[in-house]
XYZ file of C-alpha atoms in Angstrom:
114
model
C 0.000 0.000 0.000
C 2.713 2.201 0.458
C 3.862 2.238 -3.011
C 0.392 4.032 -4.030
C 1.492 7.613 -3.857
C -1.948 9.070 -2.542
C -1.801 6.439 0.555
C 2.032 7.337 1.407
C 1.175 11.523 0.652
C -1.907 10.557 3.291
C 0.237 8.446 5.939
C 2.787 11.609 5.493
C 0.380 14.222 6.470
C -1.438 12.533 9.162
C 2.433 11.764 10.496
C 3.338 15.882 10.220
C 0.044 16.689 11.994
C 0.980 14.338 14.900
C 4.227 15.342 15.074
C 3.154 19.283 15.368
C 0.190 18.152 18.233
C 3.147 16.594 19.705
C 5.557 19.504 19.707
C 2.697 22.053 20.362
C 2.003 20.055 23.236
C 5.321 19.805 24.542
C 6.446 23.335 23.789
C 3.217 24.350 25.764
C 4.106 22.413 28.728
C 7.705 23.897 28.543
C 6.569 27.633 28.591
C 4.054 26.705 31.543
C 6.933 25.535 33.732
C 8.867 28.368 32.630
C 6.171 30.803 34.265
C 5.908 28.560 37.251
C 9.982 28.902 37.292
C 10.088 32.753 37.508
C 7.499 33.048 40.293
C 8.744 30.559 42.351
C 12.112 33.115 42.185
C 9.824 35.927 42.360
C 8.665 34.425 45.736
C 11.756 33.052 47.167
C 10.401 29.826 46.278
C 13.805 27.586 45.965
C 12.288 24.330 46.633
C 9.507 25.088 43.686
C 11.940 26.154 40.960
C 14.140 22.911 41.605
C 11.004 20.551 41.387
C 9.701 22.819 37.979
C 13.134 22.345 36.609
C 13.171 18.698 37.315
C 9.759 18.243 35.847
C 11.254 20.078 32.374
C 14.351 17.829 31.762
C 11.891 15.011 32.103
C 9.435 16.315 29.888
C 12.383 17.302 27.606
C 14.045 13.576 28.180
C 16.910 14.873 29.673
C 16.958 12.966 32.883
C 18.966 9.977 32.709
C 16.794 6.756 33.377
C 16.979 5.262 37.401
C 17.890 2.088 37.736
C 16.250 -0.531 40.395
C 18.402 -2.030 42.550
C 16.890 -5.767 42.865
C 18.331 -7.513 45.271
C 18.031 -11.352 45.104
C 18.033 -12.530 48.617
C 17.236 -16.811 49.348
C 14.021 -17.668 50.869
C 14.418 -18.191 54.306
C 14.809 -22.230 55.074
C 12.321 -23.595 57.076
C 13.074 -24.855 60.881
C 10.726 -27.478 61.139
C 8.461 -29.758 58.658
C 5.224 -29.035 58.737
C 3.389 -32.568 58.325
C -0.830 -32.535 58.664
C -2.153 -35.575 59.314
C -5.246 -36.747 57.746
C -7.660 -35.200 60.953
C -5.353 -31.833 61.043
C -5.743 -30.849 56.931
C -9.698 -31.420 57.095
C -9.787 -29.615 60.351
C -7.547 -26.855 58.521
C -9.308 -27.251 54.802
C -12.829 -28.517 55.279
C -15.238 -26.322 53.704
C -18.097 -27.199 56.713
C -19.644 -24.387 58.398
C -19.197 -24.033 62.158
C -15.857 -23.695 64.033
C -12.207 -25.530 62.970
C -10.104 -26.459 65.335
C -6.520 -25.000 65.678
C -4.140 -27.310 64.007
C -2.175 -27.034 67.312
C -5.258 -27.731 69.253
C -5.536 -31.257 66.944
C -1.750 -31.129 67.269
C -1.886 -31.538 71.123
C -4.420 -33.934 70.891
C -2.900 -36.337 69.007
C 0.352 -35.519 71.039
C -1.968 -36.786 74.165
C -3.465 -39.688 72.494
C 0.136 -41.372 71.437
């Protein structure tokens, strides 16, 4: 399709138009920031004009990219086993209504009954 010279004149102009939204956009957003610039100086405002200059030289890509520290620590390894018996996982996992005992509570239990 781009061979045909009416489609690539079309893609062309609807590519300009974007671009000029784009810098419009941009340039407006600039000249904003510049205003918010020179009355944060007009009212002593140091804090303000740092954060509105910051805010530019992102909108402007000039702030260079942060990169995340990821620190790849090992799970923890467990102490103990953890081994339900039959009476402990459908105490734990039943869906019945009502109250479940503890697994320690069935835990002590069969601790008493062995």
């Amino acid at each position: 399709m781009m061979k045909n010279d009416r489609v690539s004149d079309r893609v062309g102009e609807l590519k300009g138009q974007a671009a000029k939204r784009t810098e419009k956009t941009v340039a407006s957003l600039v000249a904003d920031l510049d205003e918010v610039i020179e009355f944060a100086r007009e009212c002593k405002n140091p804090a303000a004009m740092v954060a509105a200059i910051a805010q530019q030289a992102r909108l402007l890509g000039l702030e260079a990219p942060r990169q995340l520290e990821v620190m790849h620590k090992p799970a923890p390894l467990p102490t103990r086993v953890l081994e339900l018996t039959e009476q402990e996982w459908t105490a734990q996992f039943a869906s019945g209504l009502g109250p479940r005992p503890s697994l320690t509570e069935l835990s002590k239990r069969k601790a008493a009954t062995e």
